[in-house]
mmCIF file of C-alpha atoms in Angstrom:
data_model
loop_
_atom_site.group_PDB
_atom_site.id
_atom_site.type_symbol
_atom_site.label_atom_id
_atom_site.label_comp_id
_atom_site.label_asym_id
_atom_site.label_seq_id
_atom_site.Cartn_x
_atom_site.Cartn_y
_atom_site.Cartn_z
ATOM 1 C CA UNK A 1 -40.343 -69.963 -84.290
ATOM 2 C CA UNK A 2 -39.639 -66.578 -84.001
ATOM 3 C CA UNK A 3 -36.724 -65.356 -81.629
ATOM 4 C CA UNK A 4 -36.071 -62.192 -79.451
ATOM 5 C CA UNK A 5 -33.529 -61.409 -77.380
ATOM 6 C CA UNK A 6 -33.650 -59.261 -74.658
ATOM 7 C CA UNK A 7 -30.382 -57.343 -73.203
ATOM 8 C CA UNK A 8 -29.968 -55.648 -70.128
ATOM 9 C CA UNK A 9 -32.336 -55.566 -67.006
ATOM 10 C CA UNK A 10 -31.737 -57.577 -63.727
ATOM 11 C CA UNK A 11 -32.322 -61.209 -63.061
ATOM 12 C CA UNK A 12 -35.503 -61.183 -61.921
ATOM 13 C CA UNK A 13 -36.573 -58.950 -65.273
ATOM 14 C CA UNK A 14 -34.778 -61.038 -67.384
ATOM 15 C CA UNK A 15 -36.887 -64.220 -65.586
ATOM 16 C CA UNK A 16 -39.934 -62.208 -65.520
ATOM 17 C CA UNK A 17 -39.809 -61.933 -69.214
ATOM 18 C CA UNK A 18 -40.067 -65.795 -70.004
ATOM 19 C CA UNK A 19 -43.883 -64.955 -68.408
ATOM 20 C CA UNK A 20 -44.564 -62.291 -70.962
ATOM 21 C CA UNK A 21 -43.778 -63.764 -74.174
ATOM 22 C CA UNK A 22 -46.177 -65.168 -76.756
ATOM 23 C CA UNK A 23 -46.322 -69.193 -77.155
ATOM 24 C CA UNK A 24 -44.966 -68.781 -80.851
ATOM 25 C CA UNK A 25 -41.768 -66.807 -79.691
ATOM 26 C CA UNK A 26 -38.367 -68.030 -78.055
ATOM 27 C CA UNK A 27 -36.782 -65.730 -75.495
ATOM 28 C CA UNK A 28 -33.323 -65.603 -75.803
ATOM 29 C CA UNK A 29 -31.913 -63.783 -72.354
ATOM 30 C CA UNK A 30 -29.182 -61.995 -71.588
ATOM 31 C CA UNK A 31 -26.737 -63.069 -68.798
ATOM 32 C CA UNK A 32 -24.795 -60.124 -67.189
ATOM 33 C CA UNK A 33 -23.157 -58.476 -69.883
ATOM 34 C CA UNK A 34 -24.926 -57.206 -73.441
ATOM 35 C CA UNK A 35 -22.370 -59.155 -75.131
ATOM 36 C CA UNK A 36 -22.915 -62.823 -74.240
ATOM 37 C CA UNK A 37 -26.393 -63.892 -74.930
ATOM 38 C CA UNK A 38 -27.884 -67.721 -73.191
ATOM 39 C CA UNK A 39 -29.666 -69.512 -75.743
ATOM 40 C CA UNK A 40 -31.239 -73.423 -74.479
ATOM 41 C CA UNK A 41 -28.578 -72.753 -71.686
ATOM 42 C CA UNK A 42 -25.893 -72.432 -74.047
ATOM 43 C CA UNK A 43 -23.629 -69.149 -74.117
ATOM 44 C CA UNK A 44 -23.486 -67.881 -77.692
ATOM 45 C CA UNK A 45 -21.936 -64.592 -78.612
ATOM 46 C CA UNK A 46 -24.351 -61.593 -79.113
ATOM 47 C CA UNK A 47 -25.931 -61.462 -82.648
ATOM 48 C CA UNK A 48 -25.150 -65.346 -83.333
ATOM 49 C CA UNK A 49 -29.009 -66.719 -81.685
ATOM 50 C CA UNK A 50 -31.123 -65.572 -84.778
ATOM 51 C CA UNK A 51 -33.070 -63.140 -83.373
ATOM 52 C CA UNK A 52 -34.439 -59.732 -83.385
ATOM 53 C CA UNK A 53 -32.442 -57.853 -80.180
ATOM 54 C CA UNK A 54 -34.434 -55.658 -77.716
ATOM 55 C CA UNK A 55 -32.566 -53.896 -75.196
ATOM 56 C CA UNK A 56 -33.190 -52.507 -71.650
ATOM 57 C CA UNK A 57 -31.142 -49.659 -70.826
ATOM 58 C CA UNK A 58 -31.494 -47.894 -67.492
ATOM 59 C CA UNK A 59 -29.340 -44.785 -67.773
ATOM 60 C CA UNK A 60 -30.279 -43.215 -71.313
ATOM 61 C CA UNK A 61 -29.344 -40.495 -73.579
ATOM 62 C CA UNK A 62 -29.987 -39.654 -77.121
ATOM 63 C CA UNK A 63 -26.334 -40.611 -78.312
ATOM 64 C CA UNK A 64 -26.734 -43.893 -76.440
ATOM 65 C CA UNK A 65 -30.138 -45.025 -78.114
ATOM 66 C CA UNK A 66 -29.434 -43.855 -81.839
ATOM 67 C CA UNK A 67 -25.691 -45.745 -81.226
ATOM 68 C CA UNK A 68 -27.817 -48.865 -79.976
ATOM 69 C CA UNK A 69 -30.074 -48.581 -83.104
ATOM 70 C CA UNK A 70 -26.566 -48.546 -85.389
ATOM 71 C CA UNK A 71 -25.326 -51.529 -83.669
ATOM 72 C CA UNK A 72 -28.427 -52.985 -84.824
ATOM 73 C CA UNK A 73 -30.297 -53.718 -81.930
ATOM 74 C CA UNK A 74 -34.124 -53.427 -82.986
ATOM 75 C CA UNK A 75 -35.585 -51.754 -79.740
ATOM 76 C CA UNK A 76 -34.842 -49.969 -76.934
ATOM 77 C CA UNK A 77 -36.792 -49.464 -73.619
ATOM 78 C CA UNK A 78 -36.067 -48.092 -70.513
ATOM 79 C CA UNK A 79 -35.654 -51.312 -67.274
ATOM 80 C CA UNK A 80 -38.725 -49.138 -66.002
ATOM 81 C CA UNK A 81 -41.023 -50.293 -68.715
ATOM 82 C CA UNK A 82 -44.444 -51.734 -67.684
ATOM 83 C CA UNK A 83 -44.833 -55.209 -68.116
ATOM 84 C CA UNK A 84 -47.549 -55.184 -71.375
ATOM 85 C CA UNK A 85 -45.330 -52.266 -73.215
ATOM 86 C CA UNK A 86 -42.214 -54.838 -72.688
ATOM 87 C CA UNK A 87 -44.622 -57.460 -74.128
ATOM 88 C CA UNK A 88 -45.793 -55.675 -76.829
ATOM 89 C CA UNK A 89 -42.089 -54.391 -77.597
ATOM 90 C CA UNK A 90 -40.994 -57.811 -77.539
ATOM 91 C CA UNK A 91 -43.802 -59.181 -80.149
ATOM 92 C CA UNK A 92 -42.696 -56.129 -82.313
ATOM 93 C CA UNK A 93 -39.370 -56.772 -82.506
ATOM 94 C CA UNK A 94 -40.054 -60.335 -83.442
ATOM 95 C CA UNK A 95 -42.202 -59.032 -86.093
ATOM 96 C CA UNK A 96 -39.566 -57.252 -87.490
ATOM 97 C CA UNK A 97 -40.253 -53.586 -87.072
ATOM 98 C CA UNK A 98 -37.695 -51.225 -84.377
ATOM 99 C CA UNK A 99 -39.728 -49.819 -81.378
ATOM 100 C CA UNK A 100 -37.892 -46.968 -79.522
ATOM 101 C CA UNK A 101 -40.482 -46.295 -76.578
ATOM 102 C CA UNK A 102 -42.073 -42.651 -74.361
ATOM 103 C CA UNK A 103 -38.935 -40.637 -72.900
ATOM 104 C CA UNK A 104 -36.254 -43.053 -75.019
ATOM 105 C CA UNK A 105 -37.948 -41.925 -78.384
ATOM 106 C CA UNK A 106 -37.890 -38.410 -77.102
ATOM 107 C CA UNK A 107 -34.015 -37.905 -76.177
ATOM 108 C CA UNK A 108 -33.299 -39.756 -79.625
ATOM 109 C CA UNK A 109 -35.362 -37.110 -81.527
ATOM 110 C CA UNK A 110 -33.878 -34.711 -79.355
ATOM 111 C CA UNK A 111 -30.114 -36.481 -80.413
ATOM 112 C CA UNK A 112 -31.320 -36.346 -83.991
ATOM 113 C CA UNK A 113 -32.403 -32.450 -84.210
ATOM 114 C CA UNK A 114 -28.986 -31.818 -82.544
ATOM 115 C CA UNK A 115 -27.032 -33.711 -85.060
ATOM 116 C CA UNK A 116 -28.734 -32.980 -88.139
ATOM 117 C CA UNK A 117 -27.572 -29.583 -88.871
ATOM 118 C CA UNK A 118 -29.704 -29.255 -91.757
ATOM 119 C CA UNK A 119 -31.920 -26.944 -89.949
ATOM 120 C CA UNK A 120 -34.791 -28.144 -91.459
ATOM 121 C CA UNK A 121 -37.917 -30.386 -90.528
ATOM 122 C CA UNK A 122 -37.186 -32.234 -87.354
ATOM 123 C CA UNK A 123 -39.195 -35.281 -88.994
ATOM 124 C CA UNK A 124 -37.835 -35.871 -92.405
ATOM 125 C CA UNK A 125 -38.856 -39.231 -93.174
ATOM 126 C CA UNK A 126 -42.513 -37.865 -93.112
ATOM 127 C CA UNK A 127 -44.835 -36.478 -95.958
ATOM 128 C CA UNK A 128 -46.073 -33.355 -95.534
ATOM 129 C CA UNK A 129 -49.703 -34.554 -94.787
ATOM 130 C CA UNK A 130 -48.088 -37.002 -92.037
ATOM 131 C CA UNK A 131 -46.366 -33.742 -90.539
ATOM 132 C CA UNK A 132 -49.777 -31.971 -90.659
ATOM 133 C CA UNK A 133 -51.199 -34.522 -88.619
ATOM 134 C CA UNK A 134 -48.155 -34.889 -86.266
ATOM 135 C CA UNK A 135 -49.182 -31.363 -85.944
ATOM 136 C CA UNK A 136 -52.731 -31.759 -84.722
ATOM 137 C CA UNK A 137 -51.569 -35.012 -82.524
ATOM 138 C CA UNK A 138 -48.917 -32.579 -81.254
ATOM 139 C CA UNK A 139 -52.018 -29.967 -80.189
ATOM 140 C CA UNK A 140 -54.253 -32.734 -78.626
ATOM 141 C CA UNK A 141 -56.221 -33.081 -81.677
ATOM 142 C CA UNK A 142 -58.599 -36.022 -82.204
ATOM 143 C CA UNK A 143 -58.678 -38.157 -86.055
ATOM 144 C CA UNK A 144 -61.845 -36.539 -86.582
ATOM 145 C CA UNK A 145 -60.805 -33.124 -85.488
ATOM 146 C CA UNK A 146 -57.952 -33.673 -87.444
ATOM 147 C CA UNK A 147 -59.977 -34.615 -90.515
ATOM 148 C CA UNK A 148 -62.262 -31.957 -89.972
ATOM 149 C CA UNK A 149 -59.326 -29.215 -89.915
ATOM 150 C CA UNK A 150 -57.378 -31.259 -93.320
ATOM 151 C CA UNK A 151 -60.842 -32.126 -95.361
ATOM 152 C CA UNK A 152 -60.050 -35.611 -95.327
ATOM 153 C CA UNK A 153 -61.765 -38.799 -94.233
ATOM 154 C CA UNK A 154 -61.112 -40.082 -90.628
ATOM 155 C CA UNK A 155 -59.689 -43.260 -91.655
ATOM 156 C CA UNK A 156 -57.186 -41.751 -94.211
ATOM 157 C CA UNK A 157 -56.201 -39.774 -91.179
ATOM 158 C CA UNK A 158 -55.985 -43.193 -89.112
ATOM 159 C CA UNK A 159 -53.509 -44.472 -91.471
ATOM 160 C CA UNK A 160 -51.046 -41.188 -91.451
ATOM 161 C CA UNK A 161 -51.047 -41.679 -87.425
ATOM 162 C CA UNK A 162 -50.149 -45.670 -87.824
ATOM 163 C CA UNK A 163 -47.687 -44.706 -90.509
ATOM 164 C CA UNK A 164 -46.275 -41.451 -88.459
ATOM 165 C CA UNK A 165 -46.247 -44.037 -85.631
ATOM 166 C CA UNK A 166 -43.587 -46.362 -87.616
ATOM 167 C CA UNK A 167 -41.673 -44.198 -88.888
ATOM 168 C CA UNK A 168 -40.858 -42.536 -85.349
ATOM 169 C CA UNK A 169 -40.812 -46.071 -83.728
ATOM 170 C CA UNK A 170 -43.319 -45.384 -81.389
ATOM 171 C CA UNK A 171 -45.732 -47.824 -79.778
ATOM 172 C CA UNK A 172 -49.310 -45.059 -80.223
ATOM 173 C CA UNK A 173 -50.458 -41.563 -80.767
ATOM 174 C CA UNK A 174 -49.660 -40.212 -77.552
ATOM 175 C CA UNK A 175 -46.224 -41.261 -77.616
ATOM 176 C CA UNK A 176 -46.065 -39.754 -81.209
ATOM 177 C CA UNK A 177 -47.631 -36.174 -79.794
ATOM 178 C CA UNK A 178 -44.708 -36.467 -76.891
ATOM 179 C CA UNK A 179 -42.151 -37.022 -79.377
ATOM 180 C CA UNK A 180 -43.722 -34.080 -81.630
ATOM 181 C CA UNK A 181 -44.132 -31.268 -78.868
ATOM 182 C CA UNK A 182 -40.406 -31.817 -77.667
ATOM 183 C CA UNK A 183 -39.380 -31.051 -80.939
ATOM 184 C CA UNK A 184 -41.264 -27.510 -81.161
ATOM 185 C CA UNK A 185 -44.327 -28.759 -82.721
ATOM 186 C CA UNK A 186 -48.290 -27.667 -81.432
#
């Protein structure tokens, strides 16, 4: 079975949660502080349940989610979060892959540009065809406009925006074209 757990958030969240999961994942919740994780109604120190970590933080900056990210925490979403993006964040994170969600993604780029000092590409870990298409995303583009415009095939086009969407650890395009125009791009 796979396991999540879930810091941060208030009581009621943290009960709402047990409602959200998928049948073939265990919540592991988060009692008070981000250290001390409640496993079967056990206390077991943070890290030592097996699972992937998601984290609820309620006052956020970009030095706050990119230090969460070192720690090794493998999303982060604001205690705001509607319910299904907490679900879906959840089933992510179980899967595996880091999800850094809408404004949260946006101050971390915003922390990253600041602290790269290399003055180049806001979006290095992309190809140069993926930051084309971040481009058009960025402009309101559609796939097929963006095909169009590249003289590509939609669906090749549908795989850059699933793989732009990984590698900026965002849940869909539109949170991708957020990220994108607060970094200067469209």
């Amino acid at each position: 079975m796979r396991r999540v757990a879930v810091l941060g958030g208030t009581p009621l969240v943290r009960h709402a949660l047990e409602h959200l999961v998928d049948d073939d994942l265990e919540l592991v919740r988060v009692i008070g502080s981000a250290d001390v994780a409640v496993a079967g109604g056990h206390a077991v120190p943070r890290g030592d349940h097996g699972g992937a970590v998601l984290r609820l933080l309620h006052e956020v900056d970009g030095a706050t989610v990119a230090r969460t990210l070192r720690e090794g925490d493998r999303g982060v979403l604001p205690d705001s979060a509607e319910p299904e993006d907490v679900r879906r964040a959840i089933a992510l994170v179980a899967d595996g892959l880091t999800v850094v969600a809408g404004e949260l993604a946006d101050v971390l780029v915003e922390q990253l540009v600041r602290t790269s000092g290399d003055g180049g590409h806001p979006f290095p870990a992309l190809t140069p065809r993926e930051r084309e298409v971040l481009a058009g995303l960025a402009r309101g583009e559609t796939n097929g406009q963006i095909a169009r415009r590249l003289g590509r095939a939609t669906k090749t086009v549908r795989n850059h925006v699933s793989s732009i969407c990984t590698k900026l650890q965002v849940l869909d395009r539109a949170q991708a074209a957020l990220v994108a125009r607060d970094a200067g791009l469209g």
